[in-house]
XYZ file of C-alpha atoms in Angstrom:
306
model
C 104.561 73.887 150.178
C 108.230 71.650 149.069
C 109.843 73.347 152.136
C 107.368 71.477 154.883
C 105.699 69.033 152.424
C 102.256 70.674 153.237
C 99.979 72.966 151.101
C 97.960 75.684 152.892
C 94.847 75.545 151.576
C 92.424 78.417 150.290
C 90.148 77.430 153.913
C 93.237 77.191 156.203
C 93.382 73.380 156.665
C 97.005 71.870 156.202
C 97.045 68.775 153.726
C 99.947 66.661 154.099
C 101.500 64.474 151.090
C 104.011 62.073 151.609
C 107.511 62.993 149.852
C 107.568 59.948 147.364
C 103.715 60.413 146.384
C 104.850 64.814 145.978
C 107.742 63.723 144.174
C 104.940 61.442 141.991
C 102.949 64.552 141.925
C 105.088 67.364 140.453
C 106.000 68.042 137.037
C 109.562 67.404 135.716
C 110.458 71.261 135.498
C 113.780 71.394 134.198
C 116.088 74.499 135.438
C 117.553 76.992 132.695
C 120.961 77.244 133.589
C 122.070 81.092 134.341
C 125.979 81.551 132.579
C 126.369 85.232 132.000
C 128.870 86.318 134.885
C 126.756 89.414 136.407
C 129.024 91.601 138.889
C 127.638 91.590 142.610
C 125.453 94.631 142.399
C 123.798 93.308 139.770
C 122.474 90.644 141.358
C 121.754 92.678 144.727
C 119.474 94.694 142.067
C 118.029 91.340 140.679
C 117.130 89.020 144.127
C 117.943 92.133 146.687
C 114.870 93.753 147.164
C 113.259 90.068 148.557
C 116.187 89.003 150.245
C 116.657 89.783 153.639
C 120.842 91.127 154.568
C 122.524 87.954 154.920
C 121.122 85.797 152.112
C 118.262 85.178 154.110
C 114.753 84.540 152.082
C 111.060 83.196 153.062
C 108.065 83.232 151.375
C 105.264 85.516 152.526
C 101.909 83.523 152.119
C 103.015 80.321 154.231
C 104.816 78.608 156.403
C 107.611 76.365 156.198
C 108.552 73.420 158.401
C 112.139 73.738 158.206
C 114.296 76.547 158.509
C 117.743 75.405 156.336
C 121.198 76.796 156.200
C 122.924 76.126 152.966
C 126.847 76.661 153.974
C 129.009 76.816 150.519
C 132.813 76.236 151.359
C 135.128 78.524 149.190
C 138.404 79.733 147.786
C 139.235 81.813 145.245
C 136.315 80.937 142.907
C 134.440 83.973 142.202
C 132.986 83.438 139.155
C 131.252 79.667 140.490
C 130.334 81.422 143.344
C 128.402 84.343 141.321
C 126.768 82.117 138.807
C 125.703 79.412 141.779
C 124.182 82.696 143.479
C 122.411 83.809 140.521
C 121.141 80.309 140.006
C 120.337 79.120 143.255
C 118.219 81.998 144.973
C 115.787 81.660 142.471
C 115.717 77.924 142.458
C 115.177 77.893 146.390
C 112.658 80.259 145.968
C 110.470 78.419 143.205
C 110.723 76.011 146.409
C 108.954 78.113 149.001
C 111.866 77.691 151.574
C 113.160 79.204 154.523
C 116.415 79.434 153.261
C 120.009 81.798 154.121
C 122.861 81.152 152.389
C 126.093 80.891 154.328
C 129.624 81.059 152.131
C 133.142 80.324 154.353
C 136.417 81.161 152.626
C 139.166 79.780 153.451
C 142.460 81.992 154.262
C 145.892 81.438 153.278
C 148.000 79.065 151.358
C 147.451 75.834 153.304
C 145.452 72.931 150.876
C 142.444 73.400 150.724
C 140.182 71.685 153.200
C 136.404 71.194 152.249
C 135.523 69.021 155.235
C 136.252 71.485 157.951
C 134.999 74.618 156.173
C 131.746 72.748 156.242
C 132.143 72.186 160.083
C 133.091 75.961 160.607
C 130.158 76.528 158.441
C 127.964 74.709 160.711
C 129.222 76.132 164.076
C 128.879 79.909 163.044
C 125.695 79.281 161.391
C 124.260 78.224 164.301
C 125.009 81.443 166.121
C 122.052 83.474 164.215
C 119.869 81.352 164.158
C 118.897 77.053 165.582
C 118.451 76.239 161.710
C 116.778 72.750 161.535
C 118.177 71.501 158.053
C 121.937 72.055 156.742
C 122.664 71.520 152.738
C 126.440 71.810 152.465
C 127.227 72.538 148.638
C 130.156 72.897 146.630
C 130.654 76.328 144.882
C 130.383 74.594 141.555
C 127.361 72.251 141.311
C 124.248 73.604 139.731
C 120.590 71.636 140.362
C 118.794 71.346 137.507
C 115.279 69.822 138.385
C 112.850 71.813 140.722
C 111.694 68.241 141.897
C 115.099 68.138 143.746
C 114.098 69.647 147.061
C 116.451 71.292 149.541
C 115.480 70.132 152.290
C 116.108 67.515 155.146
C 115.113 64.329 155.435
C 114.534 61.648 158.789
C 117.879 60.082 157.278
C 121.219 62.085 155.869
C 120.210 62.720 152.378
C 122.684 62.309 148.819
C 121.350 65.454 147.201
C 124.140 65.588 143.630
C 123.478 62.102 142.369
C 123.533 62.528 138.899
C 126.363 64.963 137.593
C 127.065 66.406 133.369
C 130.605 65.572 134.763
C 129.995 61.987 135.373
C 127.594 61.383 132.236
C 124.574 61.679 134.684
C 125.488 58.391 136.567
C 125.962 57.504 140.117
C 129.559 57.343 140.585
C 129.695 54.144 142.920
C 127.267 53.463 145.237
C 128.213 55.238 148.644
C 129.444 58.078 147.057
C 128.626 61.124 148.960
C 130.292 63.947 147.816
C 128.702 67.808 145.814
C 125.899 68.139 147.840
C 124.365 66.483 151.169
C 121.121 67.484 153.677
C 121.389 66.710 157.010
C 119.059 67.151 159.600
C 120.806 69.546 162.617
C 120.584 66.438 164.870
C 122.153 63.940 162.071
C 124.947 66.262 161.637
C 125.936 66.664 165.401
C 125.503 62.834 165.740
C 128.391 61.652 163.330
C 130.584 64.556 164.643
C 130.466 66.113 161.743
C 133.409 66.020 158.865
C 137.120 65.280 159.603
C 139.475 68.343 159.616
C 141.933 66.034 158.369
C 141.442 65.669 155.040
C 144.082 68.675 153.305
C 143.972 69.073 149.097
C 141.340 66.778 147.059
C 139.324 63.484 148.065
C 138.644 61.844 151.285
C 136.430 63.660 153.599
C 133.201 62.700 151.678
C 133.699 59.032 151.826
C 134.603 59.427 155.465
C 131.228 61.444 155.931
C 129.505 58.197 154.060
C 131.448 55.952 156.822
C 130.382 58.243 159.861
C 126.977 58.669 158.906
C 126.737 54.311 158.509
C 128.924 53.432 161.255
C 128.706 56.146 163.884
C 125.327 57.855 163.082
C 123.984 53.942 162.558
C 121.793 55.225 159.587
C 121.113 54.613 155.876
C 121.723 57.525 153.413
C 118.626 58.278 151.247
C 118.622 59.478 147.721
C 116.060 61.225 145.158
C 115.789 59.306 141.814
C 118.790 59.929 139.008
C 116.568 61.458 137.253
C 115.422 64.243 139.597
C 118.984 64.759 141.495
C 120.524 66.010 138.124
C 123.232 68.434 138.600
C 125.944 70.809 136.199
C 129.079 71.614 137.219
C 130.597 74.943 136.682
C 133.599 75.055 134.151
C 136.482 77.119 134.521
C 139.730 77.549 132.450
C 141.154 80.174 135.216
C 140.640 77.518 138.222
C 143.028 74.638 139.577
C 141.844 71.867 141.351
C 143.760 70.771 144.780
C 146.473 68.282 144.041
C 144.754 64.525 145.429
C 145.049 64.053 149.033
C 147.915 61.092 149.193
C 146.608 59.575 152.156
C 143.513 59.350 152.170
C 143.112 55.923 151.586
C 145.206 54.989 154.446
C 142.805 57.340 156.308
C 139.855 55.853 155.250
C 141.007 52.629 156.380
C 142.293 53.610 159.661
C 138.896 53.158 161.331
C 139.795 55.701 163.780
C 137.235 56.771 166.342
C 135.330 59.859 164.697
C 134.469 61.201 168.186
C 138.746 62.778 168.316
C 137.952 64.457 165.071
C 135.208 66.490 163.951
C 133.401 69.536 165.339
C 133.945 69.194 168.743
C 138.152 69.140 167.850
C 138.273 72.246 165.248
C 140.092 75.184 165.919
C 139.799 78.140 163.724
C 140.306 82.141 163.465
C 137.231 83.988 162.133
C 139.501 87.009 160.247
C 136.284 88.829 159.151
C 132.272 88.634 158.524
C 130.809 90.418 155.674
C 126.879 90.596 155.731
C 125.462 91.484 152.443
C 122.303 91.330 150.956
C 122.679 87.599 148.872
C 124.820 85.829 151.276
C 126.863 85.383 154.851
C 130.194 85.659 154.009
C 132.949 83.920 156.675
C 136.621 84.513 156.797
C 138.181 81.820 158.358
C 141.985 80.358 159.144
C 142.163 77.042 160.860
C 144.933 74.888 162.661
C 146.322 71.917 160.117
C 147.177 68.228 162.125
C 149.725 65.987 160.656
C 148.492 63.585 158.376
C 150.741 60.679 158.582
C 150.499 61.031 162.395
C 146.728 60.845 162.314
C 146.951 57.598 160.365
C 148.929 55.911 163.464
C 145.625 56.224 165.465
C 147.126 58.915 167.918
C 144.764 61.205 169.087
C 144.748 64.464 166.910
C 143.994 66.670 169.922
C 147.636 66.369 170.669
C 148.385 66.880 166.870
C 147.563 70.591 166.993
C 149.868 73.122 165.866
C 149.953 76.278 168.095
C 151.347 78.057 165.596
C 148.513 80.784 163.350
């Protein structure tokens, strides 16, 4: 099966295939694209009666080698989020994984700050359940080749390599931004993302620098052609205004072991378990930017005010 790489056989012998020569194997099957904006109980009626509460899916006749958390950060985009549902339980599905979906929205008016809702992602995931593979997605990217398997490789994995946004090309070569695998261990090892990274732009590219520099490993990508990816477009939604300093950030070359998962500090303000998904409700401490920059630890950086 994708999720483990191995196909139970009719006899009950495992056969293992390599993931280039599956990849070889499989059949382009290209993903029709789900648009029409169904209201949550309609797709409770649609995926719920498989699902397990908590967006939490397996197949029944084998199984898998992993067991992944996908954790979606979030704010205020409803109608991504309910289209990448209705799109992305089935696709995981075709896949034979052990899969549950984890969504964490952030609270309040602060920027918006993707890096450390995937770290809060990561931390309360990890309280149900010692997942073995995390995919952490943005809201609005849509796979659209069933050859493009969720699931985690020996080395942090590039999943959205080809985007509609970006004309289906690689945008420069260590970009590392949409959507990323990372094996439990991988993650823990670079610290995970900064928390320091408030509005648009930054924290991937740092994630590309921790996982070369601090996890001492290569990134690995599927082919263009298989990684293929939509994004989700809104009239109704505003990107975050561009981080300002996020180039000085990136080229502070600070020591990614004062900022990361073992430095966040958050509120979880509620926890809604429904059938399609984990739904976190968080609020989290903001550290001064232009501070950070001057190499001063961001432990003492913390504002003690919620």
């Amino acid at each position: 099966m994708f999720g483990s790489n191995k196909f139970l056989l009719s006899h009950g012998v495992t056969h293992v295939i390599a993931p280039k020569q599956l990849l070889m194997k499989l059949v382009a099957t290209f993903v029709f694209i789900r648009r029409i904006l169904h209201p949550y109980d309609v797709l409770e009626a649609q995926y719920g009666s498989d699902i397990r509460p908590g967006g939490h899916w397996f197949p029944s006749r084998c199984q898998p080698e992993q067991r992944i958390a996908i954790i979606i950060c979030y704010r205020n985009r409803e109608q991504h989020f309910k289209i990448l549902l209705d799109n992305l339980h089935p696709f995981l599905q075709q896949q034979q994984l052990d899969y549950t979906i984890f969504v964490v929205n952030q609270h309040g008016q602060e920027l918006f700050n993707r890096g450390a809702l995937f770290n809060i992602g990561f931390i309360e995931a990890k309280k149900y359940y010692p997942f073995t593979c995390f995919i952490f997605h943005d809201v609005d990217l849509l796979p659209e080749d069933t050859r493009n398997i969720y699931t985690c490789a020996d080395q942090p994995r590039h999943m959205s390599v080809a985007m509609d946004k970006f004309d289906y090309k690689l945008v420069y070569s260590t970009f590392f931004g949409g959507v990323t695998a990372f094996k439990t261990d991988d993650f823990l090892g670079t610290n995970g993302y900064s928390n320091v990274y408030w509005g648009w732009g930054g924290e991937d590219d740092d994630m590309y620098s921790r996982v070369v520099h601090k996890l001492k490993k290569p990134i690995t990508r599927y082919p263009i052609e298989i990684a293929r990816y939509k994004m989700i477009r809104s009239n109704e939604h505003i990107s975050a205004p561009a981080n300002p300093h996020r180039f000085k950030m990136l080229r502070s070359q600070y020591d990614f072991k004062l900022d990361g998962i073992n430095t966040i500090q958050y509120r979880l303000l509620g926890l809604i378990i429904v059938q399609e998904v984990t739904a976190n409700f968080m609020r989290f401490r903001r550290w001064n930017e232009d501070v950070f920059v001057q190499h001063i630890n961001p432990q003492s950086l913390i504002s003690s005010d919620f």
